[in-house]
Amino acid sequence: MYSILFWLFICSSGYAQAAFSNCSAAFLDNKMIVDTYSPFGACILDQTSKGTLTVCTAALSDTENKAVDKIKFKIALRDQLTKTLTMYSDETFTQISIQKIMSKVQPGDHVVLITMQSEYSLPHNEILVK
C-alpha cells in the first residue's frame, strides 16, 4: 500500500509543472506488466509472450491497476552482452504485437520503452526478456 501511495505522490506532485506529471505503465493486453508499481518493481516477460503491448496512463489503487489512455512511444532493444541500445523501428507506436518485438530479441535482452512527451512518467520502462 505504501508503495502505491509513494508513486501516487510522485505522479501527482508535478501538477505545478508539466514534466512527468502523469503516471504511465506498460501493459500487455490491458494487464500491467510491472509486478508492483514501486521503486522495486520489475518488468519481465517470457520470449514466447503473446498479446498487444501498449503504454498507457494508469489508474492505480490497492486492488486494481487499470490502463486509461494510450500514449505514443518508441522502442529500443538493449543487447544483454554488449548493453548496446538499438532502435527497434523509426515508427512511433500506440500499440504493437509483442510477438513482433520478441522475434528480434534473445533471453536476457531488454525491451526499452521511450515516451514521446515529457509529461508522462514511465519509471518501469525496461522489460527483461526471459
Short mmCIF file of C-alpha atoms in Angstrom, two decimals:
data_model
loop_
_atom_site.label_atom_id
_atom_site.label_comp_id
_atom_site.label_asym_id
_atom_site.label_seq_id
_atom_site.Cartn_x
_atom_site.Cartn_y
_atom_site.Cartn_z
CA MET A 1 0.00 0.00 0.00
CA TYR A 2 2.79 2.44 0.90
CA SER A 3 4.46 1.87 -2.44
CA ILE A 4 1.27 2.85 -4.28
CA LEU A 5 0.92 5.95 -2.11
CA PHE A 6 4.56 6.82 -2.82
CA TRP A 7 4.04 6.62 -6.58
CA LEU A 8 0.74 8.49 -6.43
CA PHE A 9 2.55 11.27 -4.57
CA ILE A 10 5.37 11.31 -7.12
CA CYS A 11 3.00 11.35 -10.07
CA SER A 12 0.64 13.96 -8.62
CA SER A 13 3.31 16.26 -7.22
CA GLY A 14 4.05 17.51 -10.71
CA TYR A 15 0.76 19.30 -11.28
CA ALA A 16 2.50 22.65 -10.88
CA GLN A 17 4.84 21.62 -13.68
CA ALA A 18 4.16 19.74 -16.89
CA ALA A 19 7.15 17.37 -16.85
CA PHE A 20 6.43 13.85 -15.61
CA SER A 21 3.06 14.78 -14.10
CA ASN A 22 1.11 11.74 -15.37
CA CYS A 23 1.81 8.17 -14.24
CA SER A 24 2.06 5.64 -17.02
CA ALA A 25 2.94 1.99 -17.35
CA ALA A 26 3.44 -0.73 -19.94
CA PHE A 27 0.51 -3.09 -20.44
CA LEU A 28 0.15 -6.41 -22.22
CA ASP A 29 -3.47 -6.99 -23.22
CA ASN A 30 -4.54 -4.37 -20.64
CA LYS A 31 -2.64 -6.11 -17.81
CA MET A 32 0.14 -4.04 -16.25
CA ILE A 33 3.49 -5.72 -16.89
CA VAL A 34 5.38 -4.47 -13.82
CA ASP A 35 4.88 -6.81 -10.86
CA THR A 36 4.50 -3.91 -8.41
CA TYR A 37 4.30 -0.21 -9.20
CA SER A 38 7.02 0.74 -6.73
CA PRO A 39 10.73 1.57 -6.83
CA PHE A 40 11.34 -2.18 -6.52
CA GLY A 41 9.02 -3.25 -9.35
CA ALA A 42 10.29 -5.43 -12.19
CA CYS A 43 9.02 -5.95 -15.73
CA ILE A 44 9.72 -9.45 -17.01
CA LEU A 45 8.15 -11.23 -19.99
CA ASP A 46 8.81 -14.62 -21.49
CA GLN A 47 10.09 -14.59 -25.06
CA THR A 48 7.01 -16.62 -26.05
CA SER A 49 4.58 -13.97 -24.71
CA LYS A 50 1.63 -13.08 -26.90
CA GLY A 51 -0.65 -10.07 -26.98
CA THR A 52 -0.74 -6.35 -27.62
CA LEU A 53 1.83 -4.10 -25.94
CA THR A 54 0.70 -0.59 -25.03
CA VAL A 55 1.95 2.24 -22.85
CA CYS A 56 -0.94 3.93 -21.08
CA THR A 57 -1.66 6.38 -18.36
CA ALA A 58 -2.52 4.32 -15.30
CA ALA A 59 -5.21 4.43 -12.64
CA LEU A 60 -3.51 2.90 -9.61
CA SER A 61 -5.19 1.56 -6.48
CA ASP A 62 -4.55 -1.05 -3.80
CA THR A 63 -6.88 -3.51 -5.52
CA GLU A 64 -6.53 -2.81 -9.22
CA ASN A 65 -4.29 -1.09 -11.76
CA LYS A 66 -6.03 -0.05 -14.96
CA ALA A 67 -4.89 1.24 -18.31
CA VAL A 68 -6.61 4.55 -19.04
CA ASP A 69 -5.35 6.29 -22.20
CA LYS A 70 -2.81 5.02 -24.72
CA ILE A 71 0.22 7.23 -25.22
CA LYS A 72 2.79 7.34 -28.02
CA PHE A 73 6.08 5.52 -27.51
CA LYS A 74 9.17 4.28 -29.31
CA ILE A 75 11.00 1.02 -28.74
CA ALA A 76 14.70 0.31 -28.33
CA LEU A 77 16.36 -3.05 -27.70
CA ARG A 78 19.24 -3.47 -25.23
CA ASP A 79 21.57 -6.35 -26.02
CA GLN A 80 22.40 -8.44 -22.94
CA LEU A 81 26.06 -8.98 -23.79
CA THR A 82 27.17 -5.56 -25.05
CA LYS A 83 24.49 -3.39 -23.36
CA THR A 84 24.14 -1.66 -26.74
CA LEU A 85 20.82 0.08 -27.41
CA THR A 86 19.40 -0.06 -30.92
CA MET A 87 16.11 1.34 -32.14
CA TYR A 88 13.55 -1.34 -32.94
CA SER A 89 12.00 0.92 -35.58
CA ASP A 90 11.74 4.57 -36.60
CA GLU A 91 7.99 4.23 -36.09
CA THR A 92 6.13 5.74 -33.16
CA PHE A 93 3.60 3.33 -31.66
CA THR A 94 0.43 3.42 -29.57
CA GLN A 95 0.27 -0.37 -29.67
CA ILE A 96 2.19 -3.27 -31.17
CA SER A 97 2.09 -7.06 -31.16
CA ILE A 98 4.61 -8.25 -28.56
CA GLN A 99 5.43 -11.22 -30.83
CA LYS A 100 6.93 -8.83 -33.40
CA ILE A 101 9.29 -7.42 -30.78
CA MET A 102 10.15 -10.80 -29.26
CA SER A 103 11.24 -12.10 -32.67
CA LYS A 104 14.12 -9.57 -32.55
CA VAL A 105 15.47 -10.33 -29.04
CA GLN A 106 17.09 -13.14 -27.07
CA PRO A 107 16.58 -14.15 -23.43
CA GLY A 108 18.48 -11.68 -21.25
CA ASP A 109 17.89 -8.74 -23.60
CA HIS A 110 15.73 -5.78 -22.59
CA VAL A 111 12.91 -4.05 -24.44
CA VAL A 112 13.17 -0.33 -23.63
CA LEU A 113 10.07 1.85 -23.94
CA ILE A 114 10.53 5.56 -24.60
CA THR A 115 7.70 8.04 -24.15
CA MET A 116 7.40 10.82 -26.69
CA GLN A 117 6.21 13.53 -24.28
CA SER A 118 7.86 14.60 -21.04
CA GLU A 119 4.53 14.90 -19.22
CA TYR A 120 4.45 11.09 -18.81
CA SER A 121 6.39 9.39 -16.04
CA LEU A 122 7.33 5.83 -17.05
CA PRO A 123 9.53 4.55 -14.21
CA HIS A 124 9.36 0.91 -15.32
CA ASN A 125 10.50 1.41 -18.90
CA GLU A 126 12.66 -1.71 -19.36
CA ILE A 127 11.22 -5.18 -19.88
CA LEU A 128 13.57 -8.09 -19.27
CA VAL A 129 13.11 -10.94 -21.75
CA LYS A 130 13.43 -14.38 -20.17
#
